[in-house]
mmCIF file of C-alpha atoms in Angstrom:
data_model
loop_
_atom_site.group_PDB
_atom_site.id
_atom_site.type_symbol
_atom_site.label_atom_id
_atom_site.label_comp_id
_atom_site.label_asym_id
_atom_site.label_seq_id
_atom_site.Cartn_x
_atom_site.Cartn_y
_atom_site.Cartn_z
ATOM 1 C CA MET A 1 -6.948 -5.632 -6.600
ATOM 2 C CA HIS A 2 -5.344 -8.825 -5.350
ATOM 3 C CA VAL A 3 -7.166 -11.065 -2.899
ATOM 4 C CA VAL A 4 -5.081 -13.117 -0.488
ATOM 5 C CA VAL A 5 -6.798 -15.788 1.566
ATOM 6 C CA ILE A 6 -5.070 -17.441 4.503
ATOM 7 C CA ALA A 7 -6.966 -20.613 5.347
ATOM 8 C CA ASN A 8 -6.348 -23.750 7.346
ATOM 9 C CA GLN A 9 -8.854 -25.875 9.258
ATOM 10 C CA LYS A 10 -6.510 -26.300 12.190
ATOM 11 C CA GLY A 11 -6.905 -23.771 14.952
ATOM 12 C CA GLY A 12 -3.845 -22.142 16.468
ATOM 13 C CA SER A 13 -1.769 -22.331 13.299
ATOM 14 C CA GLY A 14 -1.083 -18.584 13.106
ATOM 15 C CA LYS A 15 -3.548 -17.560 10.374
ATOM 16 C CA THR A 16 -4.697 -14.359 12.076
ATOM 17 C CA THR A 17 -1.180 -13.340 13.087
ATOM 18 C CA LEU A 18 0.089 -13.891 9.551
ATOM 19 C CA ALA A 19 -2.823 -11.992 7.968
ATOM 20 C CA ARG A 20 -2.510 -8.934 10.197
ATOM 21 C CA ASN A 21 1.281 -8.780 9.898
ATOM 22 C CA LEU A 22 1.118 -9.029 6.099
ATOM 23 C CA ALA A 23 -1.554 -6.309 5.979
ATOM 24 C CA VAL A 24 0.448 -3.923 8.183
ATOM 25 C CA ALA A 25 3.640 -4.564 6.205
ATOM 26 C CA ASP A 26 1.875 -4.087 2.865
ATOM 27 C CA GLY A 27 0.430 -0.691 3.763
ATOM 28 C CA ASN A 28 -2.237 -1.006 1.071
ATOM 29 C CA ALA A 29 -4.452 -3.802 2.369
ATOM 30 C CA VAL A 30 -7.956 -4.239 3.716
ATOM 31 C CA LEU A 31 -8.731 -6.825 6.398
ATOM 32 C CA ILE A 32 -11.921 -8.903 6.514
ATOM 33 C CA ASP A 33 -12.462 -10.972 9.671
ATOM 34 C CA ARG A 34 -14.423 -14.150 8.781
ATOM 35 C CA ASP A 35 -13.547 -16.023 11.983
ATOM 36 C CA PRO A 36 -16.489 -16.343 14.401
ATOM 37 C CA GLN A 37 -13.969 -16.010 17.249
ATOM 38 C CA GLY A 38 -13.246 -12.434 16.102
ATOM 39 C CA SER A 39 -9.549 -12.369 17.033
ATOM 40 C CA LEU A 40 -8.638 -10.058 14.159
ATOM 41 C CA THR A 41 -11.411 -7.606 15.043
ATOM 42 C CA SER A 42 -10.341 -7.657 18.692
ATOM 43 C CA TRP A 43 -6.719 -6.899 17.709
ATOM 44 C CA TRP A 44 -7.826 -4.129 15.320
ATOM 45 C CA ASN A 45 -10.002 -2.469 18.003
ATOM 46 C CA ARG A 46 -6.969 -2.216 20.338
ATOM 47 C CA ARG A 47 -4.800 -0.457 17.733
ATOM 48 C CA ALA A 48 -4.062 3.274 17.960
ATOM 49 C CA THR A 49 -4.448 3.652 14.189
ATOM 50 C CA ASP A 50 -7.165 2.784 11.678
ATOM 51 C CA GLU A 51 -4.663 1.324 9.211
ATOM 52 C CA PRO A 52 -5.028 -1.181 7.734
ATOM 53 C CA PRO A 53 -8.815 -0.771 7.525
ATOM 54 C CA LEU A 54 -11.091 -3.530 8.761
ATOM 55 C CA VAL A 55 -14.233 -4.166 6.709
ATOM 56 C CA THR A 56 -17.435 -5.559 8.177
ATOM 57 C CA LEU A 57 -19.185 -8.083 5.976
ATOM 58 C CA GLN A 58 -22.351 -6.872 4.319
ATOM 59 C CA GLY A 59 -24.081 -10.015 3.052
ATOM 60 C CA SER A 60 -21.862 -12.613 1.440
ATOM 61 C CA LEU A 61 -18.090 -12.474 1.088
ATOM 62 C CA ALA A 62 -18.549 -12.035 -2.677
ATOM 63 C CA ASP A 63 -20.811 -8.993 -2.091
ATOM 64 C CA THR A 64 -18.271 -7.471 0.312
ATOM 65 C CA LEU A 65 -15.383 -7.951 -2.138
ATOM 66 C CA ALA A 66 -17.464 -6.465 -4.964
ATOM 67 C CA ALA A 67 -18.212 -3.391 -2.831
ATOM 68 C CA LEU A 68 -14.485 -2.832 -2.262
ATOM 69 C CA TYR A 69 -13.869 -2.380 -5.996
#
């Protein structure tokens, strides 16, 4: 499994848009929304499909990634 992180301290730089578009284009990705604003989760909840899947964190990020293996 490859892990891709899109990070930038600046708000409004397109991180969420880039992440969701890459995940949809890839077709074999899992999304994890770490942003307290929840924009990715909000977008995912409006979709008509459950692909790509969105994972809810269970504990730390490391624990969540380990559970995906």
